[in-house]
Coordinates of N, CA and C in Angstrom, one line a residue:
M878 N 17.2 -8.7 -11.5 CA 15.7 -8.7 -11.7 C 15.1 -7.6 -13.2
I879 N 14.2 -8.1 -13.7 CA 14.1 -7.6 -14.6 C 12.7 -7.2 -14.7
V880 N 12.2 -5.5 -14.7 CA 10.9 -4.6 -15.0 C 10.2 -4.4 -15.9
L881 N 9.0 -4.6 -16.3 CA 8.4 -5.3 -17.0 C 7.4 -4.0 -17.6
D882 N 7.7 -3.8 -19.4 CA 6.5 -3.0 -20.2 C 5.4 -3.9 -20.2
D883 N 5.7 -5.1 -21.1 CA 4.5 -6.1 -21.1 C 4.9 -7.7 -21.0
K884 N 4.2 -8.6 -20.6 CA 4.0 -9.8 -21.2 C 3.6 -10.4 -20.5
D885 N 3.1 -12.0 -20.7 CA 1.8 -13.0 -20.0 C 2.3 -14.2 -19.7
F886 N 2.4 -13.5 -18.4 CA 2.4 -15.2 -17.7 C 1.0 -15.9 -17.1
S887 N 0.1 -15.5 -17.8 CA -1.5 -15.6 -17.3 C -1.1 -17.6 -17.5
D888 N -0.3 -18.2 -18.0 CA -0.1 -19.4 -19.2 C 0.7 -20.4 -17.6
K889 N 1.1 -19.1 -16.5 CA 2.0 -19.9 -15.7 C 1.2 -20.4 -14.3
S890 N 2.0 -20.9 -14.1 CA 1.3 -21.9 -12.5 C 2.0 -20.8 -10.9
V891 N 1.1 -20.3 -10.7 CA 2.0 -19.7 -9.9 C 2.6 -20.1 -8.5
K892 N 2.5 -21.8 -8.8 CA 3.1 -22.3 -7.0 C 5.1 -22.0 -8.3
S893 N 4.7 -21.6 -8.9 CA 6.3 -21.8 -9.8 C 7.0 -19.9 -9.6
F894 N 5.8 -18.7 -8.7 CA 6.4 -18.1 -8.3 C 7.3 -17.8 -7.3
T895 N 7.7 -16.8 -6.9 CA 8.7 -16.5 -6.0 C 8.1 -15.5 -5.4
V896 N 8.1 -15.3 -4.1 CA 8.5 -14.4 -3.1 C 9.6 -13.5 -2.4
R897 N 10.7 -12.4 -3.0 CA 11.5 -12.0 -2.1 C 10.9 -10.7 -2.0
E898 N 11.7 -10.1 -0.2 CA 12.2 -9.2 0.2 C 13.1 -8.4 -0.7
L899 N 12.4 -6.8 -0.8 CA 12.9 -6.0 -2.0 C 13.0 -4.6 -0.9
S900 N 13.6 -3.2 -1.6 CA 13.4 -2.0 -0.7 C 13.0 -1.4 -1.7
H901 N 12.5 0.3 -1.1 CA 11.3 0.5 -1.6 C 11.4 1.3 -3.1
Q902 N 13.0 0.9 -3.3 CA 13.3 1.9 -4.0 C 13.3 0.7 -5.5
D903 N 13.4 -1.0 -4.4 CA 13.7 -1.7 -6.0 C 12.1 -1.9 -6.8
I904 N 10.9 -1.4 -6.0 CA 9.5 -1.8 -6.5 C 9.1 -0.2 -7.2
N905 N 9.4 0.7 -7.0 CA 9.1 2.7 -6.8 C 8.3 2.4 -8.4
D906 N 9.1 2.1 -9.2 CA 8.3 2.5 -10.9 C 7.7 1.4 -11.7
F907 N 7.6 -0.1 -10.3 CA 6.7 -0.4 -11.3 C 5.5 -0.1 -9.8
V908 N 5.6 0.2 -9.2 CA 4.0 1.1 -8.3 C 3.6 1.9 -8.7
C909 N 4.5 2.9 -9.1 CA 3.9 3.7 -10.2 C 3.6 3.5 -11.7
K910 N 3.4 2.4 -12.2 CA 2.9 2.0 -12.7 C 2.0 1.8 -12.9
W911 N 1.9 0.4 -12.2 CA 0.5 -0.4 -11.8 C -0.2 -0.9 -10.7
H912 N 0.2 0.2 -10.4 CA -1.0 0.8 -8.6 C -1.9 1.7 -9.2
Y913 N -2.9 2.1 -8.7 CA -3.5 3.0 -9.2 C -3.5 4.2 -8.7
S914 N -2.8 4.2 -7.3 CA -2.8 5.6 -6.2 C -1.2 6.2 -7.4
Q915 N -0.5 5.5 -8.6 CA 0.9 5.6 -8.8 C 1.9 6.5 -8.2
S916 N 2.2 5.9 -6.8 CA 2.9 6.5 -6.2 C 3.3 6.7 -4.7
I917 N 4.5 6.1 -3.9 CA 4.6 5.3 -2.6 C 5.1 6.6 -1.5
N918 N 4.7 7.8 -2.5 CA 4.7 9.2 -1.5 C 3.7 9.6 -0.4
G919 N 4.7 9.5 0.9 CA 3.8 9.7 2.1 C 3.6 8.4 2.9
V920 N 3.5 7.3 2.5 CA 4.4 6.3 3.3 C 5.4 5.3 3.8
N921 N 5.0 5.5 5.1 CA 6.1 5.1 6.3 C 6.0 3.6 5.7
I922 N 6.5 3.3 5.6 CA 7.6 1.7 4.5 C 8.1 0.8 6.3
S923 N 7.7 0.1 5.6 CA 9.0 -1.6 7.3 C 9.2 -2.4 6.3
H924 N 8.0 -2.7 5.4 CA 8.9 -3.7 4.4 C 7.9 -4.3 3.4
V925 N 9.0 -4.0 2.4 CA 7.9 -4.3 0.4 C 9.1 -5.8 0.0
F926 N 7.4 -6.4 -0.5 CA 8.0 -8.2 -1.4 C 8.2 -7.4 -2.6
G927 N 8.4 -8.5 -3.1 CA 8.6 -8.7 -4.6 C 8.7 -10.4 -5.0
L928 N 7.0 -10.3 -6.3 CA 7.0 -10.7 -6.5 C 7.3 -11.5 -8.0
F929 N 8.1 -12.2 -8.4 CA 8.7 -12.7 -9.4 C 8.5 -14.0 -10.2
C930 N 8.4 -14.6 -10.8 CA 8.6 -15.4 -12.2 C 9.7 -15.4 -12.5
D931 N 10.3 -16.3 -12.6 CA 12.0 -16.1 -12.9 C 12.9 -14.8 -12.3
E932 N 13.2 -14.7 -13.3 CA 14.0 -13.3 -12.6 C 12.5 -11.5 -12.8
Y933 N 12.1 -11.7 -13.7 CA 11.2 -11.3 -13.9 C 10.1 -10.8 -12.6
L934 N 10.2 -9.1 -12.3 CA 9.4 -8.6 -11.5 C 7.9 -8.2 -12.1
I935 N 6.7 -9.0 -10.9 CA 5.7 -9.0 -11.3 C 4.3 -8.6 -10.1
G936 N 5.1 -8.5 -9.2 CA 4.4 -7.9 -8.1 C 4.9 -7.6 -7.6
A937 N 3.8 -5.8 -6.8 CA 5.3 -5.6 -5.9 C 3.8 -5.4 -4.0
M938 N 4.4 -6.0 -2.9 CA 3.6 -4.8 -1.8 C 4.1 -5.0 -1.1
I939 N 4.1 -3.9 -0.4 CA 4.3 -2.8 1.0 C 3.6 -2.6 1.7
F940 N 4.2 -2.9 3.5 CA 3.4 -2.8 4.0 C 4.2 -1.7 5.7
G941 N 3.3 -0.7 6.1 CA 4.1 -0.1 6.7 C 2.9 0.5 8.0
A942 N 3.4 1.5 8.9 CA 2.5 1.8 9.4 C 1.3 2.9 9.2
P943 N -0.1 2.3 9.5 CA -1.7 2.3 9.3 C -1.5 4.2 8.6
A944 N -2.3 4.3 7.7 CA -1.9 6.1 7.3 C -2.9 6.7 8.6
M945 N -3.8 5.9 9.0 CA -5.0 7.0 9.8 C -4.5 6.6 10.9
H946 N -4.5 7.5 12.1 CA -4.0 8.1 12.9 C -5.0 7.4 13.8
N947 N -3.9 6.9 14.9 CA -4.9 6.1 15.9 C -5.4 5.3 15.8
A948 N -5.6 4.4 14.2 CA -6.0 3.7 14.1 C -5.8 2.3 14.6
W949 N -4.8 2.4 15.3 CA -4.6 0.5 15.8 C -4.4 1.3 17.3
K950 N -5.4 2.2 18.1 CA -6.2 1.3 19.0 C -7.0 0.4 18.6
K951 N -8.1 0.5 17.5 CA -8.5 -0.3 17.9 C -8.8 -1.7 17.5
Y952 N -7.2 -2.1 17.6 CA -7.4 -3.2 16.8 C -5.6 -4.1 18.2
V953 N -5.1 -3.1 18.1 CA -3.3 -3.8 19.5 C -4.1 -2.6 20.5
D954 N -3.0 -3.0 21.4 CA -2.8 -2.7 22.7 C -0.7 -1.0 22.7
N955 N -0.7 -1.3 21.3 CA 1.1 -0.8 21.1 C 0.8 -1.2 19.5
P956 N 0.8 0.5 18.7 CA 1.1 0.4 17.8 C 2.7 -0.5 16.7
D957 N 2.9 -1.1 18.0 CA 4.5 -1.4 16.9 C 3.5 -3.1 16.8
K958 N 2.6 -3.5 16.8 CA 2.6 -4.5 16.5 C 1.5 -4.8 15.7
I959 N 0.7 -3.5 15.1 CA 0.1 -3.6 13.4 C 1.0 -3.0 12.6
T960 N 0.3 -3.7 11.2 CA 0.8 -3.2 10.3 C -0.2 -3.1 9.0
E961 N -0.2 -1.9 8.0 CA -1.0 -2.5 6.9 C -0.7 -1.8 5.7
L962 N -1.0 -2.9 5.4 CA -0.9 -3.4 3.6 C -1.3 -2.4 2.7
R963 N 0.3 -1.5 2.4 CA -0.3 -0.4 1.8 C -0.2 -0.3 0.4
R964 N 0.0 -1.2 0.1 CA 0.2 -1.0 -1.7 C 0.5 -2.4 -2.1
L965 N -0.4 -2.5 -3.0 CA -0.2 -4.5 -3.5 C -1.2 -4.0 -4.9
C966 N 0.1 -4.8 -5.8 CA -0.2 -4.6 -7.2 C 0.7 -5.7 -8.1
C967 N 0.3 -5.8 -9.3 CA 0.7 -7.2 -10.0 C 0.8 -6.8 -11.6
V968 N 1.5 -7.0 -12.2 CA 1.0 -7.0 -14.1 C -0.6 -7.3 -14.3
D969 N -1.0 -7.3 -15.2 CA -2.3 -7.5 -16.1 C -2.1 -9.2 -16.2
N970 N -1.6 -9.5 -16.7 CA -1.7 -11.0 -17.4 C -1.0 -11.7 -16.8
T971 N -1.5 -12.1 -15.4 CA -1.6 -13.1 -14.8 C -1.8 -14.3 -14.5
P972 N -1.9 -15.4 -13.7 CA -2.9 -16.4 -13.8 C -3.8 -16.3 -12.7
R973 N -5.2 -16.6 -12.7 CA -5.8 -16.6 -11.4 C -5.2 -17.1 -10.0
N974 N -5.7 -16.6 -9.2 CA -5.9 -16.5 -7.3 C -3.5 -15.9 -7.1
T975 N -3.1 -15.1 -8.3 CA -2.3 -14.7 -8.0 C -1.5 -13.7 -7.0
E976 N -2.8 -12.4 -6.7 CA -2.9 -12.2 -6.0 C -2.7 -12.5 -4.2
S977 N -3.2 -13.8 -4.5 CA -3.8 -14.6 -3.1 C -2.7 -15.4 -3.0
F978 N -1.8 -15.9 -3.9 CA -0.3 -16.4 -3.9 C -0.4 -15.6 -3.2
F979 N 0.3 -14.6 -3.5 CA 1.5 -13.7 -3.2 C 1.3 -12.8 -1.2
I980 N -0.3 -11.9 -1.4 CA -0.5 -12.0 0.0 C 0.0 -13.4 1.0
G981 N -0.5 -14.8 0.3 CA -0.6 -16.1 1.2 C 1.3 -15.7 2.2
Q982 N 2.1 -15.6 1.6 CA 3.5 -15.9 1.0 C 3.6 -14.9 1.7
C983 N 3.7 -13.9 1.5 CA 3.7 -12.4 2.4 C 3.5 -12.6 3.5
L984 N 2.2 -13.3 4.4 CA 1.6 -12.8 6.2 C 2.3 -14.5 6.7
R985 N 2.8 -15.4 5.4 CA 3.4 -16.5 6.5 C 4.6 -16.2 6.4
W986 N 5.4 -15.0 5.9 CA 6.5 -14.3 6.5 C 6.1 -13.5 7.6
L987 N 5.7 -12.8 7.4 CA 5.3 -11.4 8.3 C 5.3 -12.5 10.0
K988 N 4.5 -13.5 10.0 CA 4.2 -14.1 10.7 C 5.1 -14.3 11.7
K989 N 6.1 -15.3 10.6 CA 7.5 -15.7 10.7 C 8.5 -15.2 11.4
N990 N 8.6 -14.4 10.9 CA 9.8 -12.7 10.9 C 9.4 -11.4 11.4
S991 N 7.7 -11.3 12.5 CA 8.5 -9.5 12.1 C 7.7 -10.0 13.7
N992 N 6.9 -9.5 14.6 CA 6.4 -9.1 15.7 C 5.8 -8.4 15.6
F993 N 5.1 -8.8 14.2 CA 3.5 -7.5 13.9 C 2.2 -9.0 14.6
E994 N 1.1 -8.3 14.8 CA 0.2 -9.3 15.7 C -1.2 -8.9 14.7
V995 N -1.2 -7.7 13.8 CA -2.4 -7.7 13.3 C -2.0 -6.9 11.8
V996 N -3.1 -7.4 10.9 CA -2.6 -6.6 9.5 C -3.9 -6.2 9.1
V997 N -4.0 -4.8 9.0 CA -5.3 -4.2 8.4 C -5.0 -3.9 6.8
S998 N -6.3 -4.0 6.4 CA -6.0 -3.4 4.9 C -7.4 -2.4 4.5
Y999 N -8.1 -1.8 3.7 CA -8.8 -1.0 3.1 C -9.0 -1.2 1.4
A1000 N -9.9 -1.7 0.9 CA -10.5 -1.6 0.1 C -11.3 -0.4 -0.4
D1001 N -10.5 0.4 -1.4 CA -11.3 1.4 -1.5 C -12.6 2.0 -2.9
E1002 N -13.5 1.9 -2.3 CA -14.7 1.7 -3.0 C -15.2 3.1 -4.1
F1003 N -13.9 4.0 -3.6 CA -13.8 5.3 -5.3 C -13.0 4.7 -6.0
H1004 N -12.4 3.1 -6.4 CA -11.4 2.8 -6.6 C -12.0 1.5 -7.5
N1005 N -13.2 1.9 -6.8 CA -14.2 0.5 -6.9 C -13.9 -0.7 -6.8
H1006 N -13.3 -1.0 -5.9 CA -12.2 -2.0 -5.1 C -13.0 -2.2 -4.0
Q1007 N -14.1 -3.7 -3.7 CA -14.4 -4.5 -3.1 C -14.2 -5.3 -1.9
G1008 N -12.3 -5.7 -2.6 CA -12.2 -6.1 -1.4 C -12.3 -8.0 -1.4
T1009 N -12.4 -7.9 -2.2 CA -12.5 -9.7 -3.3 C -11.1 -10.1 -2.6
I1010 N -10.6 -9.8 -2.8 CA -8.5 -10.5 -3.3 C -8.2 -10.3 -1.7
Y1011 N -8.7 -9.9 -0.4 CA -9.0 -10.1 1.2 C -9.9 -11.2 1.5
K1012 N -11.0 -11.4 1.1 CA -11.9 -12.0 1.2 C -10.9 -13.9 0.8
A1013 N -10.5 -13.7 -0.2 CA -10.7 -15.0 -1.0 C -9.2 -14.9 0.5
S1014 N -8.3 -14.2 1.1 CA -7.0 -14.5 1.7 C -7.4 -14.8 3.2
N1015 N -8.7 -15.0 3.5 CA -9.3 -14.9 5.1 C -9.0 -14.2 5.6
F1016 N -9.3 -12.9 5.1 CA -9.3 -11.8 5.5 C -10.9 -11.7 6.1
K1017 N -10.8 -10.7 8.1 CA -12.0 -10.8 8.1 C -12.7 -8.8 7.3
Y1018 N -13.7 -9.2 7.5 CA -14.0 -7.5 7.5 C -15.2 -7.1 8.5
L1019 N -14.6 -5.5 8.3 CA -15.4 -5.5 10.0 C -16.0 -3.8 9.4
G1020 N -16.7 -4.0 7.9 CA -17.2 -2.6 8.2 C -16.3 -1.6 6.7
K1021 N -17.4 0.3 7.1 CA -16.6 0.9 6.5 C -15.6 1.8 7.1
T1022 N -15.0 2.2 6.7 CA -14.8 4.1 7.6 C -15.6 4.7 7.2
A1023 N -15.4 6.3 7.8 CA -15.9 7.3 7.4 C -16.0 7.8 6.0
K1024 N -16.7 8.8 5.3 CA -16.5 8.8 4.4 C -14.9 10.5 4.8
G1025 N -14.7 10.5 3.3 CA -12.9 11.2 3.9 C -13.1 11.9 2.2
K1026 N -11.8 12.5 2.5 CA -11.4 13.1 1.1 C -10.1 12.6 0.4
V1027 N -9.7 13.0 -0.9 CA -8.3 12.7 -0.8 C -8.0 14.5 -2.1
I1028 N -7.2 14.8 -2.3 CA -5.9 15.8 -3.2 C -6.2 15.1 -4.9
D1029 N -6.4 15.8 -5.8 CA -6.5 15.1 -7.1 C -5.3 16.4 -7.3
Y1030 N -4.2 15.5 -7.9 CA -3.1 16.6 -8.6 C -2.6 16.4 -9.8
N1031 N -2.5 17.2 -10.7 CA -2.4 16.1 -11.7 C -2.5 15.1 -12.5
G1032 N -4.0 14.3 -12.1 CA -5.2 13.0 -11.6 C -4.9 12.1 -11.2
V1033 N -3.8 12.6 -10.2 CA -3.0 11.9 -9.1 C -3.5 11.3 -8.2
M1034 N -4.3 11.3 -7.1 CA -5.2 11.2 -6.3 C -4.2 10.8 -4.7
Y1035 N -3.9 11.6 -3.5 CA -2.8 11.8 -2.8 C -3.7 11.9 -1.5
H1036 N -3.8 11.4 -0.4 CA -4.3 11.0 0.8 C -4.6 13.0 1.6
D1037 N -5.3 13.5 2.2 CA -5.6 14.6 2.8 C -4.7 14.9 3.1
K1038 N -3.8 13.8 3.9 CA -2.8 14.5 5.6 C -1.2 14.4 4.4
T1039 N -1.1 14.5 3.5 CA 0.1 14.2 2.7 C 0.1 15.6 2.6
I1040 N -0.6 16.7 2.8 CA 0.6 18.0 3.1 C 0.0 18.4 4.6
R1041 N 0.5 17.0 5.1 CA 0.6 17.1 6.7 C 1.6 15.8 7.2
T1042 N 2.9 16.2 6.5 CA 3.6 16.0 6.4 C 5.7 16.3 6.4
Y1043 N 6.2 15.7 8.3 CA 7.0 16.6 7.9 C 8.3 16.7 8.7
Y1044 N 9.0 17.0 8.8 CA 10.4 16.3 9.0 C 11.3 17.2 9.9
V1045 N 12.6 17.0 10.5 CA 12.4 18.4 11.9 C 14.3 18.1 10.9
N1046 N 14.6 19.1 10.7 CA 16.3 19.8 10.5 C 16.6 19.6 11.8
K1047 N 18.3 19.7 11.4 CA 19.3 19.4 11.9 C 19.7 21.0 13.6
H1048 N 18.2 21.8 13.2 CA 18.0 22.5 14.3 C 17.3 23.0 14.8
G1049 N 16.3 22.0 14.6 CA 15.4 21.2 15.6 C 14.1 21.5 15.4
I1050 N 14.3 21.8 13.9 CA 13.1 23.0 13.6 C 11.7 22.3 12.9
K1051 N 11.1 21.9 13.0 CA 10.3 21.0 12.4 C 9.5 22.0 10.9
N1052 N 9.8 21.2 9.7 CA 9.0 21.6 7.8 C 8.5 20.8 7.6
L1053 N 7.1 21.6 7.4 CA 6.9 20.5 5.6 C 8.0 20.4 5.0
K1054 N 8.0 18.3 5.2 CA 8.9 17.7 3.6 C 8.1 18.3 2.2
P1055 N 9.8 18.4 1.4 CA 9.5 19.0 0.4 C 8.6 18.6 -1.0
F1056 N 7.4 17.2 -0.3 CA 6.4 17.4 -1.2 C 5.2 17.0 -1.4
A1057 N 4.9 17.5 -0.2 CA 4.0 18.0 1.2 C 3.6 19.9 0.4
Q1058 N 5.0 20.7 0.3 CA 5.1 22.1 0.6 C 4.5 22.4 -0.8
K1059 N 4.3 21.1 -1.7 CA 4.7 20.9 -3.4 C 2.9 21.2 -3.7
I1060 N 2.3 20.4 -2.8 CA 1.1 19.8 -2.7 C 0.2 20.8 -2.5
K1061 N 0.8 21.8 -0.8 CA 0.2 22.6 -0.3 C -0.3 23.4 -1.0
T1062 N 0.8 24.1 -1.8 CA 1.0 25.5 -2.4 C 0.7 25.0 -3.9
A1063 N 0.1 23.9 -4.8 CA -0.9 23.7 -5.5 C -2.6 24.1 -5.4
L1064 N -2.9 23.6 -4.0 CA -4.0 23.9 -3.4 C -4.2 24.9 -3.5
E1065 N -3.4 25.7 -2.8 CA -3.2 27.5 -2.9 C -3.1 28.1 -4.2
L1066 N -3.2 27.4 -5.2 CA -3.2 27.9 -6.7 C -4.0 27.5 -7.5
G1067 N -5.1 26.7 -6.8 CA -6.1 26.3 -7.5 C -5.5 25.1 -8.0
E1068 N -4.6 24.6 -8.7 CA -3.7 23.5 -9.1 C -3.9 21.6 -8.9
A1069 N -4.5 21.7 -7.4 CA -4.7 21.0 -7.1 C -6.3 20.9 -6.5
F1070 N -6.6 20.4 -6.3 CA -8.1 20.1 -5.5 C -8.1 18.7 -5.1
Y1071 N -9.8 19.1 -3.4 CA -9.7 18.5 -3.4 C -11.7 17.5 -3.5
V1072 N -10.9 16.3 -3.4 CA -12.5 15.2 -3.7 C -13.1 14.5 -2.9
N1073 N -14.3 14.4 -2.8 CA -14.9 13.6 -1.7 C -14.7 12.7 -2.3
T1074 N -15.1 11.6 -0.8 CA -14.4 9.6 -1.1 C -15.4 9.4 -0.3
P1075 N -15.7 7.9 -0.7 CA -16.9 7.3 0.5 C -16.2 6.5 1.3
G1076 N -16.8 5.6 1.8 CA -15.6 4.9 2.9 C -14.8 3.9 2.8
K1077 N -13.8 3.0 3.1 CA -12.8 2.0 2.7 C -13.6 1.5 3.6
H1078 N -13.9 -0.3 3.0 CA -13.7 -1.4 2.9 C -13.0 -1.7 4.0
I1079 N -13.2 -1.9 5.2 CA -12.0 -2.6 6.3 C -12.1 -4.4 6.4
Y1080 N -10.5 -4.4 6.4 CA -9.9 -5.7 6.3 C -8.9 -6.4 7.5
V1081 N -9.0 -7.2 8.0 CA -8.2 -7.1 9.0 C -8.2 -8.8 9.4
Y1082 N -6.5 -9.0 9.1 CA -6.0 -11.0 9.5 C -5.5 -10.4 10.6
N1083 N -5.3 -11.1 11.6 CA -5.1 -11.9 12.8 C -3.6 -12.5 12.6
L1084 N -2.3 -12.3 12.7 CA -1.1 -13.6 12.6 C -1.3 -14.3 13.8
K1085 N -1.4 -14.0 15.5 CA -1.1 -14.7 16.3 C -2.0 -15.4 16.5

C-alpha cells in the first residue's frame, strides 16, 4: 500500500479502482491529511475501507456508531442495526463520480457482510457541505439537525462530546480519556474555544 502526497488520477476510470477492508491504523494519516476534520479521535469505529488505484491509497471511509447519543432510536429498534458514515475523503485529483463509486462499493459490502439495516450520514453546512454526494448515492434526505457547537483547538474542530469520552480502568474507576482531558484542559486555559454551528443535513440509506 502506497500513501500519497500528490499524484494525478483524474485520467483513470473509476471502474479500475478497488475497495479493500483496512484497519484504522492504515488510514489514520490519510484521513488527517485529506479530511476536513483532520482527525479520527472520538470515532467509535466498526468498519474501515480504502479506495485504491493499483497499490495507491486514494480514498478512505470509516463507519461506526452514531456520534449523536440515542439518534439510532429515530431509525431502528436496536443500536446494533445502524451505522454512521463517519469519515469519507479522497485525494483531490480523481475522476468524476469517484466518491459515489466508493460509497456504492462500501454499501454493497455492508449489505452483504453485516447486520446493519440503516446507514446514516451528515453533511456539515459549517464546512460548506450540502450532501450532493449522498443524493447521487441514493440516500434519502431527512432535513437538518438542531444547531450545535464544536471545539476549536489549534485550528482543528472537534465534536463537543470529545470532552465527555471515558474509559474504565482495571479498578473499575471511570476516567476521562487522555485526549478528552487534553481538550478539556485547553478549554479551561483558553487555548481552545467553542464555535456555534448550523444544523447538519441528514441523509439515510436503507440496506435491507
